[in-house]
mmCIF file of C-alpha atoms in Angstrom:
data_model
loop_
_atom_site.group_PDB
_atom_site.id
_atom_site.type_symbol
_atom_site.label_atom_id
_atom_site.label_comp_id
_atom_site.label_asym_id
_atom_site.label_seq_id
_atom_site.Cartn_x
_atom_site.Cartn_y
_atom_site.Cartn_z
ATOM 1 C CA UNK A 801 -36.344 0.453 -4.754
ATOM 2 C CA UNK A 802 -34.443 -2.684 -2.776
ATOM 3 C CA UNK A 803 -31.279 -0.993 -3.387
ATOM 4 C CA UNK A 804 -31.918 2.000 -1.814
ATOM 5 C CA UNK A 805 -33.143 0.415 1.524
ATOM 6 C CA UNK A 806 -30.520 -1.837 1.360
ATOM 7 C CA UNK A 807 -28.146 0.984 1.198
ATOM 8 C CA UNK A 808 -30.124 3.247 3.480
ATOM 9 C CA UNK A 809 -29.726 0.223 6.052
ATOM 10 C CA UNK A 810 -25.982 0.761 5.764
ATOM 11 C CA UNK A 811 -26.838 3.977 7.001
ATOM 12 C CA UNK A 812 -28.821 3.561 9.619
ATOM 13 C CA UNK A 813 -25.712 0.894 11.226
ATOM 14 C CA UNK A 814 -23.789 3.590 10.968
ATOM 15 C CA UNK A 815 -26.021 6.374 12.923
ATOM 16 C CA UNK A 816 -26.726 3.839 14.640
ATOM 17 C CA UNK A 817 -23.470 2.933 16.438
ATOM 18 C CA UNK A 818 -22.245 6.141 16.297
ATOM 19 C CA UNK A 819 -25.406 7.132 18.734
ATOM 20 C CA UNK A 820 -23.486 4.483 20.745
ATOM 21 C CA UNK A 821 -20.833 6.036 21.388
ATOM 22 C CA UNK A 822 -22.439 9.384 21.607
ATOM 23 C CA UNK A 823 -24.992 7.834 24.433
ATOM 24 C CA UNK A 824 -21.635 6.380 26.105
ATOM 25 C CA UNK A 825 -19.600 9.453 26.215
ATOM 26 C CA UNK A 826 -22.404 11.544 27.478
ATOM 27 C CA UNK A 827 -22.319 8.768 30.648
ATOM 28 C CA UNK A 828 -19.407 9.537 31.312
ATOM 29 C CA UNK A 829 -17.346 6.369 29.654
ATOM 30 C CA UNK A 830 -16.232 7.395 27.022
ATOM 31 C CA UNK A 831 -13.835 10.662 28.253
ATOM 32 C CA UNK A 832 -11.360 12.937 27.411
ATOM 33 C CA UNK A 833 -8.059 10.581 28.830
ATOM 34 C CA UNK A 834 -10.160 7.060 26.739
ATOM 35 C CA UNK A 835 -10.704 9.238 23.762
ATOM 36 C CA UNK A 836 -7.040 9.645 22.947
ATOM 37 C CA UNK A 837 -6.695 6.034 23.742
ATOM 38 C CA UNK A 838 -9.489 5.391 20.885
ATOM 39 C CA UNK A 839 -8.185 7.193 18.359
ATOM 40 C CA UNK A 840 -4.214 5.858 19.130
ATOM 41 C CA UNK A 841 -5.271 2.507 18.885
ATOM 42 C CA UNK A 842 -7.416 2.787 16.068
ATOM 43 C CA UNK A 843 -4.271 4.415 14.357
ATOM 44 C CA UNK A 844 -1.750 2.885 14.760
ATOM 45 C CA UNK A 845 -2.873 -0.696 15.776
ATOM 46 C CA UNK A 846 -6.304 -1.994 14.578
ATOM 47 C CA UNK A 847 -6.384 0.307 11.079
ATOM 48 C CA UNK A 848 -2.884 -0.997 9.485
ATOM 49 C CA UNK A 849 -3.629 -4.917 10.725
ATOM 50 C CA UNK A 850 -7.596 -4.097 9.317
ATOM 51 C CA UNK A 851 -5.736 -2.274 6.038
ATOM 52 C CA UNK A 852 -3.632 -5.627 5.577
ATOM 53 C CA UNK A 853 -5.456 -8.372 5.906
ATOM 54 C CA UNK A 854 -8.499 -6.730 3.857
ATOM 55 C CA UNK A 855 -5.918 -6.730 1.129
ATOM 56 C CA UNK A 856 -4.437 -9.620 1.317
ATOM 57 C CA UNK A 857 -8.414 -11.392 2.023
ATOM 58 C CA UNK A 858 -9.724 -9.825 -1.457
ATOM 59 C CA UNK A 859 -7.808 -9.452 -3.930
ATOM 60 C CA UNK A 860 -5.393 -11.216 -6.333
ATOM 61 C CA UNK A 861 -2.241 -9.756 -8.272
ATOM 62 C CA UNK A 862 -4.833 -9.001 -11.475
ATOM 63 C CA UNK A 863 -7.396 -7.195 -10.081
ATOM 64 C CA UNK A 864 -5.237 -5.241 -7.692
ATOM 65 C CA UNK A 865 -3.184 -3.910 -10.936
ATOM 66 C CA UNK A 866 -7.033 -2.949 -12.558
ATOM 67 C CA UNK A 867 -7.535 -0.739 -9.744
ATOM 68 C CA UNK A 868 -4.576 0.983 -9.279
ATOM 69 C CA UNK A 869 -5.096 2.055 -12.822
ATOM 70 C CA UNK A 870 -8.206 4.130 -11.164
ATOM 71 C CA UNK A 871 -6.488 6.559 -9.133
ATOM 72 C CA UNK A 872 -6.479 9.092 -11.753
ATOM 73 C CA UNK A 873 -10.290 9.802 -10.861
ATOM 74 C CA UNK A 874 -9.700 10.938 -7.032
ATOM 75 C CA UNK A 875 -5.947 12.861 -7.565
ATOM 76 C CA UNK A 876 -8.408 14.764 -10.781
ATOM 77 C CA UNK A 877 -11.066 15.568 -9.025
ATOM 78 C CA UNK A 878 -9.333 16.605 -5.346
ATOM 79 C CA UNK A 879 -6.655 19.239 -7.684
ATOM 80 C CA UNK A 880 -10.206 20.405 -9.618
ATOM 81 C CA UNK A 881 -12.068 21.087 -6.597
ATOM 82 C CA UNK A 882 -8.806 23.076 -4.885
ATOM 83 C CA UNK A 883 -8.665 25.464 -8.266
ATOM 84 C CA UNK A 884 -12.559 25.950 -7.622
ATOM 85 C CA UNK A 885 -12.355 26.442 -3.239
ATOM 86 C CA UNK A 886 -9.118 28.775 -4.298
ATOM 87 C CA UNK A 887 -11.672 30.921 -6.929
ATOM 88 C CA UNK A 888 -13.983 31.024 -3.686
ATOM 89 C CA UNK A 889 -12.493 31.528 -1.143
ATOM 90 C CA UNK A 890 -10.946 35.200 -2.695
ATOM 91 C CA UNK A 891 -14.025 35.728 -4.705
ATOM 92 C CA UNK A 892 -16.210 35.867 -1.530
ATOM 93 C CA UNK A 893 -13.001 37.241 0.723
ATOM 94 C CA UNK A 894 -13.262 34.657 3.182
ATOM 95 C CA UNK A 895 -11.047 36.190 6.230
ATOM 96 C CA UNK A 896 -7.656 35.545 6.451
ATOM 97 C CA UNK A 897 -7.021 33.709 9.522
ATOM 98 C CA UNK A 898 -10.020 31.029 7.705
ATOM 99 C CA UNK A 899 -9.110 30.979 4.444
ATOM 100 C CA UNK A 900 -6.485 28.269 4.290
ATOM 101 C CA UNK A 901 -8.985 26.439 6.300
ATOM 102 C CA UNK A 902 -12.119 27.006 4.600
ATOM 103 C CA UNK A 903 -10.331 26.328 1.212
ATOM 104 C CA UNK A 904 -8.138 23.187 2.227
ATOM 105 C CA UNK A 905 -11.323 22.106 3.479
ATOM 106 C CA UNK A 906 -13.048 22.073 -0.412
ATOM 107 C CA UNK A 907 -10.587 20.053 -1.453
ATOM 108 C CA UNK A 908 -9.758 17.015 1.539
ATOM 109 C CA UNK A 909 -12.662 15.059 3.518
ATOM 110 C CA UNK A 910 -11.775 12.336 6.564
ATOM 111 C CA UNK A 911 -11.552 9.839 3.951
ATOM 112 C CA UNK A 912 -9.997 7.156 6.279
ATOM 113 C CA UNK A 913 -10.782 7.070 10.266
ATOM 114 C CA UNK A 914 -14.608 8.294 9.284
ATOM 115 C CA UNK A 915 -14.309 7.314 5.830
ATOM 116 C CA UNK A 916 -13.490 4.141 5.793
ATOM 117 C CA UNK A 917 -15.277 2.523 8.555
ATOM 118 C CA UNK A 918 -18.397 4.449 6.394
ATOM 119 C CA UNK A 919 -17.948 2.981 3.529
ATOM 120 C CA UNK A 920 -17.358 -0.762 4.540
ATOM 121 C CA UNK A 921 -20.803 -0.544 7.105
ATOM 122 C CA UNK A 922 -22.335 0.698 3.094
ATOM 123 C CA UNK A 923 -20.434 -1.327 0.589
ATOM 124 C CA UNK A 924 -18.186 -4.060 2.752
ATOM 125 C CA UNK A 925 -14.724 -5.254 3.423
ATOM 126 C CA UNK A 926 -14.693 -5.051 -0.816
ATOM 127 C CA UNK A 927 -14.166 -1.794 -0.861
ATOM 128 C CA UNK A 928 -11.437 -0.871 1.156
ATOM 129 C CA UNK A 929 -8.770 -0.774 -2.107
ATOM 130 C CA UNK A 930 -11.169 1.852 -3.379
ATOM 131 C CA UNK A 931 -11.257 3.614 -0.245
ATOM 132 C CA UNK A 932 -7.117 3.204 0.496
ATOM 133 C CA UNK A 933 -7.030 4.870 -3.671
ATOM 134 C CA UNK A 934 -9.375 8.175 -2.593
ATOM 135 C CA UNK A 935 -7.491 8.634 0.656
ATOM 136 C CA UNK A 936 -3.719 8.330 -0.784
ATOM 137 C CA UNK A 937 -4.487 11.049 -3.310
ATOM 138 C CA UNK A 938 -6.494 12.904 0.132
ATOM 139 C CA UNK A 939 -3.206 12.585 2.542
ATOM 140 C CA UNK A 940 -0.933 14.122 -0.087
ATOM 141 C CA UNK A 941 -2.740 17.047 -0.921
ATOM 142 C CA UNK A 942 -3.180 17.117 2.820
ATOM 143 C CA UNK A 943 -0.099 17.646 3.665
ATOM 144 C CA UNK A 944 1.453 19.352 0.837
ATOM 145 C CA UNK A 945 -0.939 21.862 -0.780
ATOM 146 C CA UNK A 946 -3.250 21.769 2.512
ATOM 147 C CA UNK A 947 -1.025 22.435 5.103
ATOM 148 C CA UNK A 948 0.848 25.178 3.362
ATOM 149 C CA UNK A 949 -2.753 27.230 2.319
ATOM 150 C CA UNK A 950 -3.434 27.197 6.741
ATOM 151 C CA UNK A 951 0.205 27.944 7.463
ATOM 152 C CA UNK A 952 -0.351 31.123 5.247
ATOM 153 C CA UNK A 953 -3.661 32.260 7.203
ATOM 154 C CA UNK A 954 -2.139 32.075 10.014
ATOM 155 C CA UNK A 955 0.267 34.724 11.597
ATOM 156 C CA UNK A 956 3.218 32.037 11.486
ATOM 157 C CA UNK A 957 2.780 31.344 8.826
ATOM 158 C CA UNK A 958 3.927 34.857 7.141
ATOM 159 C CA UNK A 959 7.702 34.058 9.121
ATOM 160 C CA UNK A 960 7.565 29.971 8.425
ATOM 161 C CA UNK A 961 8.370 28.022 5.198
ATOM 162 C CA UNK A 962 6.625 25.110 4.401
ATOM 163 C CA UNK A 963 8.793 21.836 5.387
ATOM 164 C CA UNK A 964 8.406 19.681 2.794
ATOM 165 C CA UNK A 965 10.293 17.271 5.409
ATOM 166 C CA UNK A 966 7.775 17.319 7.880
ATOM 167 C CA UNK A 967 5.152 16.902 4.721
ATOM 168 C CA UNK A 968 6.668 13.804 3.372
ATOM 169 C CA UNK A 969 6.850 12.489 7.135
ATOM 170 C CA UNK A 970 3.315 12.920 7.214
ATOM 171 C CA UNK A 971 2.540 10.823 4.357
ATOM 172 C CA UNK A 972 3.753 7.505 5.775
ATOM 173 C CA UNK A 973 1.551 6.998 8.081
ATOM 174 C CA UNK A 974 0.829 3.752 9.632
ATOM 175 C CA UNK A 975 -2.760 2.901 7.980
ATOM 176 C CA UNK A 976 -0.860 4.322 4.287
ATOM 177 C CA UNK A 977 1.858 1.332 5.097
ATOM 178 C CA UNK A 978 -0.249 -1.693 6.302
ATOM 179 C CA UNK A 979 -1.979 -0.950 2.425
ATOM 180 C CA UNK A 980 1.405 -0.826 1.181
ATOM 181 C CA UNK A 981 2.213 -3.710 2.842
ATOM 182 C CA UNK A 982 -0.833 -5.525 2.176
ATOM 183 C CA UNK A 983 -0.584 -4.265 -1.681
ATOM 184 C CA UNK A 984 3.191 -5.708 -1.501
ATOM 185 C CA UNK A 985 1.436 -8.991 0.305
ATOM 186 C CA UNK A 986 -0.500 -9.186 -2.972
ATOM 187 C CA UNK A 987 1.359 -8.608 -5.646
ATOM 188 C CA UNK A 988 4.364 -10.714 -4.737
ATOM 189 C CA UNK A 989 2.055 -13.393 -3.727
ATOM 190 C CA UNK A 990 3.614 -13.586 -0.585
ATOM 191 C CA UNK A 991 1.742 -16.888 2.047
ATOM 192 C CA UNK A 992 1.298 -16.452 5.464
ATOM 193 C CA UNK A 993 0.119 -18.941 8.015
ATOM 194 C CA UNK A 994 -2.908 -19.539 8.966
ATOM 195 C CA UNK A 995 -2.013 -17.604 12.657
ATOM 196 C CA UNK A 996 -0.948 -14.895 11.471
ATOM 197 C CA UNK A 997 -4.543 -14.160 9.268
ATOM 198 C CA UNK A 998 -6.998 -15.114 11.810
ATOM 199 C CA UNK A 999 -4.893 -12.853 14.549
ATOM 200 C CA UNK A 1000 -5.120 -10.007 12.111
ATOM 201 C CA UNK A 1001 -8.808 -10.743 11.084
ATOM 202 C CA UNK A 1002 -9.454 -10.413 15.080
ATOM 203 C CA UNK A 1003 -7.552 -7.521 15.845
ATOM 204 C CA UNK A 1004 -8.807 -5.142 12.430
ATOM 205 C CA UNK A 1005 -12.486 -5.945 13.770
ATOM 206 C CA UNK A 1006 -11.923 -3.981 16.573
ATOM 207 C CA UNK A 1007 -11.564 -0.410 13.595
ATOM 208 C CA UNK A 1008 -14.900 0.040 12.203
ATOM 209 C CA UNK A 1009 -16.870 0.277 15.521
ATOM 210 C CA UNK A 1010 -14.029 1.900 17.502
ATOM 211 C CA UNK A 1011 -14.104 4.275 14.716
ATOM 212 C CA UNK A 1012 -17.784 5.397 14.861
ATOM 213 C CA UNK A 1013 -18.047 5.147 18.128
ATOM 214 C CA UNK A 1014 -15.289 7.673 18.747
ATOM 215 C CA UNK A 1015 -17.424 9.650 16.094
ATOM 216 C CA UNK A 1016 -19.872 9.609 18.408
ATOM 217 C CA UNK A 1017 -17.784 11.125 21.093
ATOM 218 C CA UNK A 1018 -17.423 14.070 19.103
ATOM 219 C CA UNK A 1019 -20.577 15.090 18.326
ATOM 220 C CA UNK A 1020 -20.791 14.854 22.218
ATOM 221 C CA UNK A 1021 -18.573 17.630 22.820
ATOM 222 C CA UNK A 1022 -20.573 19.732 20.345
ATOM 223 C CA UNK A 1023 -21.840 22.911 21.293
ATOM 224 C CA UNK A 1024 -24.626 24.152 19.525
ATOM 225 C CA UNK A 1025 -24.408 28.451 20.748
ATOM 226 C CA UNK A 1026 -20.964 27.620 18.714
ATOM 227 C CA UNK A 1027 -22.450 26.582 15.294
ATOM 228 C CA UNK A 1028 -22.727 29.828 14.406
ATOM 229 C CA UNK A 1029 -23.565 29.819 9.599
ATOM 230 C CA UNK A 1030 -21.594 33.018 9.097
ATOM 231 C CA UNK A 1031 -20.980 33.412 5.497
ATOM 232 C CA UNK A 1032 -17.160 31.696 6.179
ATOM 233 C CA UNK A 1033 -19.140 28.302 7.234
ATOM 234 C CA UNK A 1034 -21.611 28.760 4.971
ATOM 235 C CA UNK A 1035 -18.553 28.288 2.639
ATOM 236 C CA UNK A 1036 -17.116 25.987 4.193
ATOM 237 C CA UNK A 1037 -19.792 23.708 4.578
ATOM 238 C CA UNK A 1038 -20.991 23.943 0.233
ATOM 239 C CA UNK A 1039 -17.299 23.770 -0.566
ATOM 240 C CA UNK A 1040 -17.328 19.678 1.713
ATOM 241 C CA UNK A 1041 -20.948 18.461 0.281
ATOM 242 C CA UNK A 1042 -20.878 20.079 -2.987
ATOM 243 C CA UNK A 1043 -17.576 20.981 -4.920
ATOM 244 C CA UNK A 1044 -16.166 17.971 -3.696
ATOM 245 C CA UNK A 1045 -18.923 15.415 -4.866
ATOM 246 C CA UNK A 1046 -19.618 17.653 -8.262
ATOM 247 C CA UNK A 1047 -16.065 17.566 -9.138
ATOM 248 C CA UNK A 1048 -15.879 13.440 -8.829
ATOM 249 C CA UNK A 1049 -19.533 13.600 -10.866
ATOM 250 C CA UNK A 1050 -17.931 15.526 -13.484
ATOM 251 C CA UNK A 1051 -14.847 12.828 -14.444
ATOM 252 C CA UNK A 1052 -16.873 10.023 -13.478
ATOM 253 C CA UNK A 1053 -18.233 9.795 -17.138
ATOM 254 C CA UNK A 1054 -14.755 9.915 -18.975
ATOM 255 C CA UNK A 1055 -12.735 7.118 -16.769
ATOM 256 C CA UNK A 1056 -13.362 3.521 -17.320
ATOM 257 C CA UNK A 1057 -13.944 2.262 -13.354
ATOM 258 C CA UNK A 1058 -15.684 -0.464 -11.327
ATOM 259 C CA UNK A 1059 -19.409 -0.032 -10.095
ATOM 260 C CA UNK A 1060 -17.669 -0.432 -5.814
ATOM 261 C CA UNK A 1061 -14.300 2.413 -7.555
ATOM 262 C CA UNK A 1062 -17.327 4.742 -8.484
ATOM 263 C CA UNK A 1063 -20.006 4.709 -5.441
ATOM 264 C CA UNK A 1064 -17.016 4.758 -2.665
ATOM 265 C CA UNK A 1065 -15.185 7.635 -5.178
ATOM 266 C CA UNK A 1066 -18.727 9.638 -4.254
ATOM 267 C CA UNK A 1067 -18.969 9.073 -0.462
ATOM 268 C CA UNK A 1068 -15.479 9.858 -0.040
ATOM 269 C CA UNK A 1069 -15.784 13.474 -1.620
ATOM 270 C CA UNK A 1070 -18.800 14.384 0.630
ATOM 271 C CA UNK A 1071 -17.316 12.972 3.674
ATOM 272 C CA UNK A 1072 -16.787 15.550 6.965
ATOM 273 C CA UNK A 1073 -14.020 18.002 6.990
ATOM 274 C CA UNK A 1074 -10.432 16.390 7.477
ATOM 275 C CA UNK A 1075 -9.935 16.930 12.267
ATOM 276 C CA UNK A 1076 -6.117 17.614 11.415
ATOM 277 C CA UNK A 1077 -7.268 20.276 9.990
ATOM 278 C CA UNK A 1078 -7.515 22.342 13.894
ATOM 279 C CA UNK A 1079 -4.141 21.255 14.828
ATOM 280 C CA UNK A 1080 -2.491 22.669 11.855
ATOM 281 C CA UNK A 1081 -4.182 26.038 12.414
ATOM 282 C CA UNK A 1082 -3.246 26.088 16.240
ATOM 283 C CA UNK A 1083 -0.271 25.153 15.280
ATOM 284 C CA UNK A 1084 0.110 28.313 12.876
ATOM 285 C CA UNK A 1085 -2.118 30.745 14.821
ATOM 286 C CA UNK A 1086 -4.955 30.443 12.436
ATOM 287 C CA UNK A 1087 -9.138 30.298 13.386
ATOM 288 C CA UNK A 1088 -8.692 26.830 15.317
ATOM 289 C CA UNK A 1089 -12.003 27.128 16.593
ATOM 290 C CA UNK A 1090 -13.250 28.482 13.395
ATOM 291 C CA UNK A 1091 -11.925 24.961 12.348
ATOM 292 C CA UNK A 1092 -13.431 22.762 14.972
ATOM 293 C CA UNK A 1093 -16.686 23.862 14.313
ATOM 294 C CA UNK A 1094 -16.136 23.357 11.236
ATOM 295 C CA UNK A 1095 -15.517 19.700 11.806
ATOM 296 C CA UNK A 1096 -18.396 18.973 14.360
ATOM 297 C CA UNK A 1097 -20.812 21.004 11.912
ATOM 298 C CA UNK A 1098 -20.085 18.251 8.317
ATOM 299 C CA UNK A 1099 -19.768 15.972 11.131
ATOM 300 C CA UNK A 1100 -23.178 15.943 11.921
ATOM 301 C CA UNK A 1101 -24.367 17.803 9.123
ATOM 302 C CA UNK A 1102 -23.018 14.003 7.372
ATOM 303 C CA UNK A 1103 -25.477 12.118 9.243
ATOM 304 C CA UNK A 1104 -28.281 13.664 6.861
ATOM 305 C CA UNK A 1105 -26.213 13.878 3.593
ATOM 306 C CA UNK A 1106 -24.670 10.614 3.535
ATOM 307 C CA UNK A 1107 -28.258 8.702 2.984
ATOM 308 C CA UNK A 1108 -28.889 11.497 0.360
ATOM 309 C CA UNK A 1109 -25.637 10.683 -1.481
ATOM 310 C CA UNK A 1110 -26.443 6.450 -0.957
ATOM 311 C CA UNK A 1111 -29.947 7.327 -2.282
ATOM 312 C CA UNK A 1112 -29.192 9.499 -5.819
ATOM 313 C CA UNK A 1113 -25.912 6.880 -6.345
ATOM 314 C CA UNK A 1114 -28.371 4.207 -6.436
ATOM 315 C CA UNK A 1115 -31.044 5.534 -8.344
#
């Protein structure tokens, strides 16, 4: 019971900071002009530094080599969820302009901008490497298979082929580069001056509160009139919160992973939809409004379902 209560306290921290972002947005402090700046500040500055410092501070060469061997669990679970999601969208005849969105949503999640701060709030900074393992698999699938599926759902998808080079460029993101530089720092035992680590700690500390407050801003933009639970929306929710976590739970007994990674992988699999799906849907003339509404709906539901999953993995 103590473990469950401690886990729920971590969820309450997340909800409290998200609520702060919501209030600041409603009061006009976080505006539509400031919000993009927060995204850039976190994605391109504080988050890469945060990931590098977390790797440098918390891990040695031996512990990191052991952790990398656990990458098979998120990779295989995403692959299985991809297959199940494909069967689901065709069996239930999802609308063509939504098919790629619902399908991609079944096997990819918002594992970095939402997943990282949530996991750090729940499990501490020691969870960051496990978070990044899932993120690497998730990002690879999204910018290759996921992008292709969304593209084929739009009216432009029939005339444009998928660009492998464009997808590969998307994989080399600032957060991933921060993680890889941190990995190299640990593996090669590179000495770092004290003033550099102190600066990195200070800048990186902005990441979690800013990311969570941005989630509050996103939620403040949700119109309840837009949250219509039609068939396609329900399938998207089922894919995000049932199919993906279930695939992880099925695989875990067959692989030797640490207790930390076990918990992180389950929570990562139950994260909300990737907000980038909305941008991709808009780019290829798929149903971008549906993608945005699905993203908002999963963010709202995650505030209820994350404590539930914490209860299940702590029991």
